[in-house]
């Protein structure tokens, strides 16, 4: 099977652990998010297809900025220039992701269907000997295979998607075993495709609240990637969603023992805060997330959870002030869909000038928010991250 490439590694590409495994204990209580009212004048807006080059790199810039409408349009422009086949496939992947972000699921599925059999000889280097002399193997990004497997999920058929992901994972495991036999060596870590497949399947399990099955996959990943604190922390969060605080604490303790200066490590302090939230110790949680923000001022999850702690401590005005200050520090980077939803709900709880503040917040969201933020749907609700 093909190797991992830059598109596969993109944080917004399918197969990465997305919002579901980023949920923390807060999501089970109120949520973890918030945003701010009107920002300062002259806020830099998100880039458009006219402000970047008509290249794969330009598309990546737009994707990172959440300019999904612009991504879809720029991909069409790029494809018209007839790029190399492997670049064209990466561009098509970005367009499919963009369409899904924009909730145009049927169009995304049709675009994926146009590619036909992903194992077709037409998707191999050998089919283009003049363009790729001497190269062999598939040019299909592995993320496209994960996207194909996960597509039924977007139409409400998550268990069909889980079945497809299980088959893809089995294929990756078989190819990994075969590669080890050929090389005669034991790999020190799981191949990238195998890792991506496990993460993609774990993510689907979490959507169905099959936390035990997700935990099993993440435990396997933690064994092959003991140095990857992201995997370790995800495992801890799944345990928290299961209500297994002791198991989460054990995972976090083992990670903390490997950190040289734990008290000055943002990840460690965040994990401590999550456990405090799960235990209902909101004062300790507030202190831990405040420490995270001192160490990592742009940490949106910490800002969200700090506000939730303040809310449960009965300090709603401080919760609102802290979220507004966080957004105003850098609206373009700090605005988040869940923040928008939660802050709107906090305005309603506070009631004083709530309607005016929500209107101003919506104006800010339209300027700096990602294209996939559904303002009408999220306004006035308490949403999980």
Short mmCIF file of C-alpha atoms in Angstrom, two decimals:
data_model
loop_
_atom_site.label_atom_id
_atom_site.label_comp_id
_atom_site.label_asym_id
_atom_site.label_seq_id
_atom_site.Cartn_x
_atom_site.Cartn_y
_atom_site.Cartn_z
CA UNK A 1 0.00 0.00 0.00
CA UNK A 2 1.09 3.57 -0.51
CA UNK A 3 3.11 5.52 2.03
CA UNK A 4 1.99 8.32 4.28
CA UNK A 5 2.26 11.76 2.71
CA UNK A 6 1.82 15.40 3.59
CA UNK A 7 -1.89 15.33 2.95
CA UNK A 8 -2.34 12.38 5.30
CA UNK A 9 -0.56 14.27 8.04
CA UNK A 10 -2.77 17.34 7.71
CA UNK A 11 -4.61 17.97 10.99
CA UNK A 12 -7.91 18.26 9.16
CA UNK A 13 -7.47 15.19 7.03
CA UNK A 14 -9.70 12.15 7.66
CA UNK A 15 -8.18 9.54 9.89
CA UNK A 16 -6.89 12.01 12.42
CA UNK A 17 -8.58 12.00 15.81
CA UNK A 18 -10.98 14.86 15.47
CA UNK A 19 -13.46 16.47 17.81
CA UNK A 20 -14.80 13.32 19.38
CA UNK A 21 -11.57 12.25 21.04
CA UNK A 22 -10.73 15.82 21.88
CA UNK A 23 -13.78 15.91 24.15
CA UNK A 24 -12.99 15.98 27.82
CA UNK A 25 -15.05 15.49 30.94
CA UNK A 26 -16.46 18.97 30.44
CA UNK A 27 -18.41 17.71 27.43
CA UNK A 28 -20.43 15.47 29.70
CA UNK A 29 -21.37 18.32 32.01
CA UNK A 30 -21.86 21.51 30.01
CA UNK A 31 -19.22 21.55 27.23
CA UNK A 32 -15.78 22.89 26.63
CA UNK A 33 -16.01 26.07 24.65
CA UNK A 34 -16.66 29.75 24.45
CA UNK A 35 -16.11 32.75 22.29
CA UNK A 36 -16.20 36.49 22.52
CA UNK A 37 -18.33 39.43 21.52
CA UNK A 38 -17.34 42.07 19.05
CA UNK A 39 -13.65 42.16 18.41
CA UNK A 40 -11.52 45.19 17.71
CA UNK A 41 -11.92 46.97 14.42
CA UNK A 42 -9.65 46.01 11.60
CA UNK A 43 -9.54 42.28 12.42
CA UNK A 44 -7.67 40.42 9.70
CA UNK A 45 -10.12 38.22 7.85
CA UNK A 46 -9.47 34.67 6.76
CA UNK A 47 -7.60 34.24 3.46
CA UNK A 48 -9.50 33.68 0.21
CA UNK A 49 -8.56 31.92 -3.02
CA UNK A 50 -7.45 35.31 -4.31
CA UNK A 51 -4.92 35.84 -1.54
CA UNK A 52 -2.95 32.60 -2.00
CA UNK A 53 -1.23 30.93 -4.91
CA UNK A 54 -3.22 28.53 -7.10
CA UNK A 55 -1.19 25.55 -5.89
CA UNK A 56 -1.45 22.69 -3.44
CA UNK A 57 0.38 24.88 -0.93
CA UNK A 58 -2.25 27.59 -1.37
CA UNK A 59 -5.02 25.07 -0.75
CA UNK A 60 -3.28 23.93 2.42
CA UNK A 61 -3.12 27.52 3.69
CA UNK A 62 -6.85 27.93 3.12
CA UNK A 63 -7.62 24.63 4.82
CA UNK A 64 -5.62 25.55 7.91
CA UNK A 65 -7.54 28.84 8.06
CA UNK A 66 -10.92 27.12 7.75
CA UNK A 67 -11.73 28.82 4.44
CA UNK A 68 -13.52 25.75 3.10
CA UNK A 69 -15.56 27.50 0.43
CA UNK A 70 -12.34 28.94 -0.93
CA UNK A 71 -10.66 25.51 -0.75
CA UNK A 72 -13.34 23.97 -2.96
CA UNK A 73 -13.09 26.77 -5.51
CA UNK A 74 -9.29 26.89 -5.59
CA UNK A 75 -9.02 23.14 -6.08
CA UNK A 76 -11.08 23.50 -9.27
CA UNK A 77 -8.68 26.19 -10.47
CA UNK A 78 -5.66 24.04 -9.64
CA UNK A 79 -7.08 20.98 -11.40
CA UNK A 80 -7.70 23.01 -14.54
CA UNK A 81 -3.93 23.49 -14.83
CA UNK A 82 -3.50 19.69 -15.09
CA UNK A 83 -1.08 19.07 -12.20
CA UNK A 84 0.85 15.85 -11.80
CA UNK A 85 -1.44 12.88 -11.00
CA UNK A 86 -0.28 12.48 -7.40
CA UNK A 87 -0.82 16.21 -6.78
CA UNK A 88 -4.26 16.05 -8.42
CA UNK A 89 -5.30 13.29 -6.00
CA UNK A 90 -4.20 15.34 -3.01
CA UNK A 91 -6.15 18.30 -4.35
CA UNK A 92 -9.26 16.14 -4.79
CA UNK A 93 -8.86 14.91 -1.23
CA UNK A 94 -8.87 18.48 0.05
CA UNK A 95 -11.98 19.25 -2.01
CA UNK A 96 -13.82 16.24 -0.56
CA UNK A 97 -12.83 17.26 2.98
CA UNK A 98 -14.01 20.81 2.24
CA UNK A 99 -17.37 19.60 0.98
CA UNK A 100 -17.86 17.49 4.09
CA UNK A 101 -16.96 20.46 6.28
CA UNK A 102 -19.57 22.49 4.42
CA UNK A 103 -22.09 19.68 5.02
CA UNK A 104 -22.41 18.97 1.29
CA UNK A 105 -22.19 15.25 1.99
CA UNK A 106 -23.87 14.00 -1.17
CA UNK A 107 -21.60 16.05 -3.42
CA UNK A 108 -18.56 14.81 -1.48
CA UNK A 109 -19.68 11.20 -1.89
CA UNK A 110 -20.17 11.70 -5.64
CA UNK A 111 -16.69 13.21 -5.98
CA UNK A 112 -15.20 10.24 -4.18
CA UNK A 113 -17.15 7.85 -6.39
CA UNK A 114 -15.68 9.47 -9.51
CA UNK A 115 -12.26 8.12 -8.51
CA UNK A 116 -13.52 4.57 -9.01
CA UNK A 117 -11.54 1.68 -7.58
CA UNK A 118 -8.80 3.16 -5.42
CA UNK A 119 -6.66 0.09 -6.20
CA UNK A 120 -7.04 0.54 -9.95
CA UNK A 121 -3.82 0.42 -12.03
CA UNK A 122 -4.74 3.96 -13.12
CA UNK A 123 -3.79 5.08 -9.61
CA UNK A 124 -0.27 3.63 -9.75
CA UNK A 125 3.05 5.16 -10.73
CA UNK A 126 3.49 2.47 -13.36
CA UNK A 127 0.56 3.91 -15.30
CA UNK A 128 2.60 7.08 -15.89
CA UNK A 129 6.10 5.80 -16.80
CA UNK A 130 7.15 9.07 -18.45
CA UNK A 131 6.09 11.17 -15.48
CA UNK A 132 7.48 8.81 -12.81
CA UNK A 133 10.31 6.81 -14.41
CA UNK A 134 11.35 3.87 -12.28
CA UNK A 135 8.71 4.45 -9.58
CA UNK A 136 6.25 1.75 -8.54
CA UNK A 137 3.26 1.48 -6.24
CA UNK A 138 0.10 3.43 -5.59
CA UNK A 139 -0.11 7.21 -5.81
CA UNK A 140 -3.38 7.22 -3.87
CA UNK A 141 -3.11 9.16 -0.57
CA UNK A 142 -3.90 6.82 2.30
CA UNK A 143 -6.28 9.41 3.72
CA UNK A 144 -8.46 8.87 0.66
CA UNK A 145 -8.88 5.23 1.67
CA UNK A 146 -9.86 6.29 5.17
CA UNK A 147 -12.25 8.84 3.70
CA UNK A 148 -13.85 6.14 1.55
CA UNK A 149 -14.23 3.84 4.55
CA UNK A 150 -15.69 6.58 6.76
CA UNK A 151 -18.08 8.08 4.18
CA UNK A 152 -21.15 6.05 5.33
CA UNK A 153 -20.83 7.76 8.71
CA UNK A 154 -21.80 11.08 7.16
CA UNK A 155 -25.10 9.54 6.03
CA UNK A 156 -25.95 8.07 9.42
CA UNK A 157 -24.59 4.60 8.67
CA UNK A 158 -21.77 4.62 11.19
CA UNK A 159 -21.67 0.86 11.72
CA UNK A 160 -21.18 0.37 7.98
CA UNK A 161 -18.26 2.80 8.24
CA UNK A 162 -16.89 0.86 11.22
CA UNK A 163 -17.03 -2.36 9.20
CA UNK A 164 -15.14 -0.71 6.34
CA UNK A 165 -12.55 0.71 8.72
CA UNK A 166 -12.08 -2.69 10.35
CA UNK A 167 -11.34 -4.22 6.95
CA UNK A 168 -8.92 -1.41 6.12
CA UNK A 169 -7.18 -1.88 9.47
CA UNK A 170 -6.89 -5.62 8.86
CA UNK A 171 -5.31 -4.92 5.48
CA UNK A 172 -2.80 -2.55 7.08
CA UNK A 173 -1.94 -5.10 9.75
CA UNK A 174 -1.39 -7.81 7.14
CA UNK A 175 0.84 -5.58 5.01
CA UNK A 176 2.79 -4.52 8.10
CA UNK A 177 3.40 -8.16 9.05
CA UNK A 178 4.48 -8.99 5.50
CA UNK A 179 6.89 -6.06 5.45
CA UNK A 180 8.50 -7.27 8.65
CA UNK A 181 8.91 -10.78 7.23
CA UNK A 182 10.57 -9.38 4.10
CA UNK A 183 12.90 -7.10 6.08
CA UNK A 184 13.60 -9.69 8.73
CA UNK A 185 13.39 -6.99 11.39
CA UNK A 186 10.85 -6.01 14.02
CA UNK A 187 9.66 -2.45 13.55
CA UNK A 188 10.13 -0.20 16.56
CA UNK A 189 6.75 1.45 15.93
CA UNK A 190 3.60 0.94 13.89
CA UNK A 191 3.76 2.09 10.24
CA UNK A 192 2.01 5.42 9.61
CA UNK A 193 -0.86 3.86 7.65
CA UNK A 194 -1.54 1.36 10.41
CA UNK A 195 -1.52 4.14 12.99
CA UNK A 196 -3.90 6.28 10.92
CA UNK A 197 -6.30 3.35 10.48
CA UNK A 198 -6.37 2.67 14.22
CA UNK A 199 -7.03 6.33 14.97
CA UNK A 200 -9.78 6.51 12.36
CA UNK A 201 -11.51 3.43 13.74
CA UNK A 202 -11.14 4.64 17.34
CA UNK A 203 -12.77 7.90 16.36
CA UNK A 204 -15.77 6.08 14.90
CA UNK A 205 -16.12 3.93 17.99
CA UNK A 206 -16.29 7.04 20.13
CA UNK A 207 -19.15 8.46 18.02
CA UNK A 208 -21.11 5.35 19.00
CA UNK A 209 -20.01 5.60 22.64
CA UNK A 210 -18.11 2.34 22.25
CA UNK A 211 -15.42 3.67 24.54
CA UNK A 212 -14.06 0.27 25.51
CA UNK A 213 -13.31 -0.63 21.90
CA UNK A 214 -11.76 2.79 21.31
CA UNK A 215 -9.63 2.34 24.43
CA UNK A 216 -8.36 -1.04 23.18
CA UNK A 217 -7.14 0.55 19.94
CA UNK A 218 -5.51 3.46 21.74
CA UNK A 219 -3.82 1.09 24.20
CA UNK A 220 -2.28 -0.73 21.25
CA UNK A 221 -1.10 2.60 19.85
CA UNK A 222 0.31 3.67 23.21
CA UNK A 223 2.45 0.50 23.25
CA UNK A 224 3.94 1.19 19.80
CA UNK A 225 4.15 4.96 20.38
CA UNK A 226 5.00 5.34 24.08
CA UNK A 227 6.65 8.69 23.36
CA UNK A 228 3.54 10.12 21.69
CA UNK A 229 1.86 12.15 24.41
CA UNK A 230 -1.11 12.87 22.15
CA UNK A 231 -2.05 9.20 21.97
CA UNK A 232 -1.54 8.78 25.72
CA UNK A 233 -3.70 11.80 26.49
CA UNK A 234 -6.42 10.65 24.10
CA UNK A 235 -6.52 7.31 25.90
CA UNK A 236 -6.91 9.10 29.21
CA UNK A 237 -9.77 11.19 27.85
CA UNK A 238 -11.58 8.11 26.58
CA UNK A 239 -11.29 6.60 30.06
CA UNK A 240 -12.78 9.78 31.49
CA UNK A 241 -15.70 9.52 29.08
CA UNK A 242 -16.17 5.95 30.28
CA UNK A 243 -16.26 7.24 33.85
CA UNK A 244 -13.15 5.21 34.67
CA UNK A 245 -11.27 7.94 36.52
CA UNK A 246 -8.80 5.52 38.10
CA UNK A 247 -7.68 4.20 34.69
CA UNK A 248 -7.35 7.74 33.34
CA UNK A 249 -5.32 8.79 36.38
CA UNK A 250 -3.02 5.79 35.91
CA UNK A 251 -2.40 6.72 32.25
CA UNK A 252 -1.72 10.33 33.15
CA UNK A 253 0.54 9.39 36.08
CA UNK A 254 2.72 7.20 33.87
CA UNK A 255 3.01 10.01 31.35
CA UNK A 256 3.82 12.55 34.06
CA UNK A 257 6.64 10.37 35.42
CA UNK A 258 8.35 10.63 32.04
CA UNK A 259 8.22 14.44 32.04
CA UNK A 260 11.26 16.17 33.47
CA UNK A 261 9.54 19.28 34.84
CA UNK A 262 5.91 18.25 35.23
CA UNK A 263 4.73 21.40 37.00
CA UNK A 264 5.83 23.49 34.02
CA UNK A 265 4.43 21.19 31.34
CA UNK A 266 1.18 22.34 29.74
CA UNK A 267 0.05 18.82 28.82
CA UNK A 268 0.57 17.53 32.34
CA UNK A 269 -1.28 20.45 33.89
CA UNK A 270 -4.14 19.99 31.41
CA UNK A 271 -4.43 16.32 32.29
CA UNK A 272 -4.55 17.20 35.98
CA UNK A 273 -7.31 19.67 35.23
CA UNK A 274 -9.36 17.08 33.32
CA UNK A 275 -9.19 14.66 36.24
CA UNK A 276 -10.21 17.44 38.62
CA UNK A 277 -13.21 18.22 36.38
CA UNK A 278 -14.20 14.56 36.31
CA UNK A 279 -14.07 14.49 40.12
CA UNK A 280 -16.14 17.66 40.42
CA UNK A 281 -13.22 19.57 41.94
CA UNK A 282 -13.78 22.76 39.98
CA UNK A 283 -11.49 24.93 42.10
CA UNK A 284 -8.51 22.68 41.38
CA UNK A 285 -9.57 22.41 37.75
CA UNK A 286 -9.64 26.20 37.46
CA UNK A 287 -6.14 26.45 38.93
CA UNK A 288 -4.76 23.78 36.60
CA UNK A 289 -6.25 25.27 33.42
CA UNK A 290 -5.07 28.72 34.50
CA UNK A 291 -1.58 27.25 34.75
CA UNK A 292 -1.93 25.78 31.25
CA UNK A 293 -2.80 29.21 29.87
CA UNK A 294 0.25 30.73 31.51
CA UNK A 295 2.40 28.10 29.84
CA UNK A 296 0.46 28.03 26.55
CA UNK A 297 -1.51 31.28 26.10
CA UNK A 298 -3.21 30.12 22.88
CA UNK A 299 -4.57 26.87 24.31
CA UNK A 300 -8.27 27.05 23.45
CA UNK A 301 -9.20 23.86 25.30
CA UNK A 302 -7.70 25.22 28.50
CA UNK A 303 -9.51 28.53 28.04
CA UNK A 304 -12.78 26.68 27.54
CA UNK A 305 -12.35 24.43 30.52
CA UNK A 306 -11.24 27.25 32.79
CA UNK A 307 -14.49 29.04 31.96
CA UNK A 308 -16.52 25.90 32.63
CA UNK A 309 -14.89 25.59 36.05
CA UNK A 310 -15.77 29.20 36.80
CA UNK A 311 -19.33 28.55 35.68
CA UNK A 312 -19.71 25.60 38.04
CA UNK A 313 -18.19 27.65 40.82
CA UNK A 314 -21.02 30.12 40.31
CA UNK A 315 -18.77 32.82 38.86
CA UNK A 316 -20.50 33.27 35.52
CA UNK A 317 -19.38 36.88 34.96
CA UNK A 318 -15.75 35.82 35.39
CA UNK A 319 -16.32 32.89 33.04
CA UNK A 320 -17.61 35.22 30.35
CA UNK A 321 -14.84 37.76 30.93
CA UNK A 322 -12.15 35.09 30.65
CA UNK A 323 -13.49 33.79 27.34
CA UNK A 324 -13.93 37.25 25.88
CA UNK A 325 -10.38 38.17 26.87
CA UNK A 326 -9.06 34.97 25.28
CA UNK A 327 -10.82 35.65 21.97
CA UNK A 328 -9.89 39.33 21.88
CA UNK A 329 -6.22 38.46 22.37
CA UNK A 330 -6.19 36.99 18.84
CA UNK A 331 -9.66 36.62 17.27
CA UNK A 332 -8.43 35.03 14.08
CA UNK A 333 -6.59 32.22 15.88
CA UNK A 334 -8.71 31.84 18.99
CA UNK A 335 -12.25 31.78 17.61
CA UNK A 336 -13.84 28.36 17.82
CA UNK A 337 -17.30 27.01 16.93
CA UNK A 338 -17.85 25.47 20.35
CA UNK A 339 -16.69 28.67 21.98
CA UNK A 340 -19.34 30.53 20.03
CA UNK A 341 -22.08 28.15 21.13
CA UNK A 342 -21.07 28.14 24.78
CA UNK A 343 -20.54 31.84 25.12
CA UNK A 344 -23.95 32.51 23.57
CA UNK A 345 -25.45 30.21 26.21
CA UNK A 346 -23.55 31.97 28.97
CA UNK A 347 -24.91 35.29 27.75
CA UNK A 348 -28.40 33.88 28.10
CA UNK A 349 -27.67 32.69 31.63
CA UNK A 350 -26.31 36.10 32.55
CA UNK A 351 -29.23 37.84 30.79
CA UNK A 352 -27.79 41.37 31.14
CA UNK A 353 -27.24 42.73 27.62
CA UNK A 354 -27.25 39.11 26.37
CA UNK A 355 -28.97 39.85 23.06
CA UNK A 356 -26.62 42.70 22.21
CA UNK A 357 -23.55 40.64 23.09
CA UNK A 358 -24.74 37.68 21.04
CA UNK A 359 -25.30 39.94 18.05
CA UNK A 360 -21.80 41.34 18.35
CA UNK A 361 -20.38 37.83 18.75
CA UNK A 362 -22.17 36.68 15.61
CA UNK A 363 -20.65 39.60 13.73
CA UNK A 364 -17.19 38.54 14.86
CA UNK A 365 -17.91 34.94 13.91
CA UNK A 366 -18.86 35.94 10.39
CA UNK A 367 -15.51 37.72 10.02
CA UNK A 368 -13.07 35.23 11.50
CA UNK A 369 -14.98 31.97 11.98
CA UNK A 370 -14.39 28.90 9.86
CA UNK A 371 -16.80 28.29 6.97
CA UNK A 372 -18.06 25.12 8.67
CA UNK A 373 -19.45 27.03 11.65
CA UNK A 374 -23.25 26.85 11.46
CA UNK A 375 -24.16 30.02 13.36
CA UNK A 376 -27.91 29.56 13.14
CA UNK A 377 -27.74 26.03 14.43
CA UNK A 378 -25.30 26.66 17.26
CA UNK A 379 -26.53 29.97 18.58
CA UNK A 380 -27.93 29.76 22.06
CA UNK A 381 -27.02 26.13 22.68
CA UNK A 382 -24.51 24.45 24.93
CA UNK A 383 -22.49 22.28 22.59
CA UNK A 384 -19.76 19.73 23.19
CA UNK A 385 -16.40 20.19 21.53
#
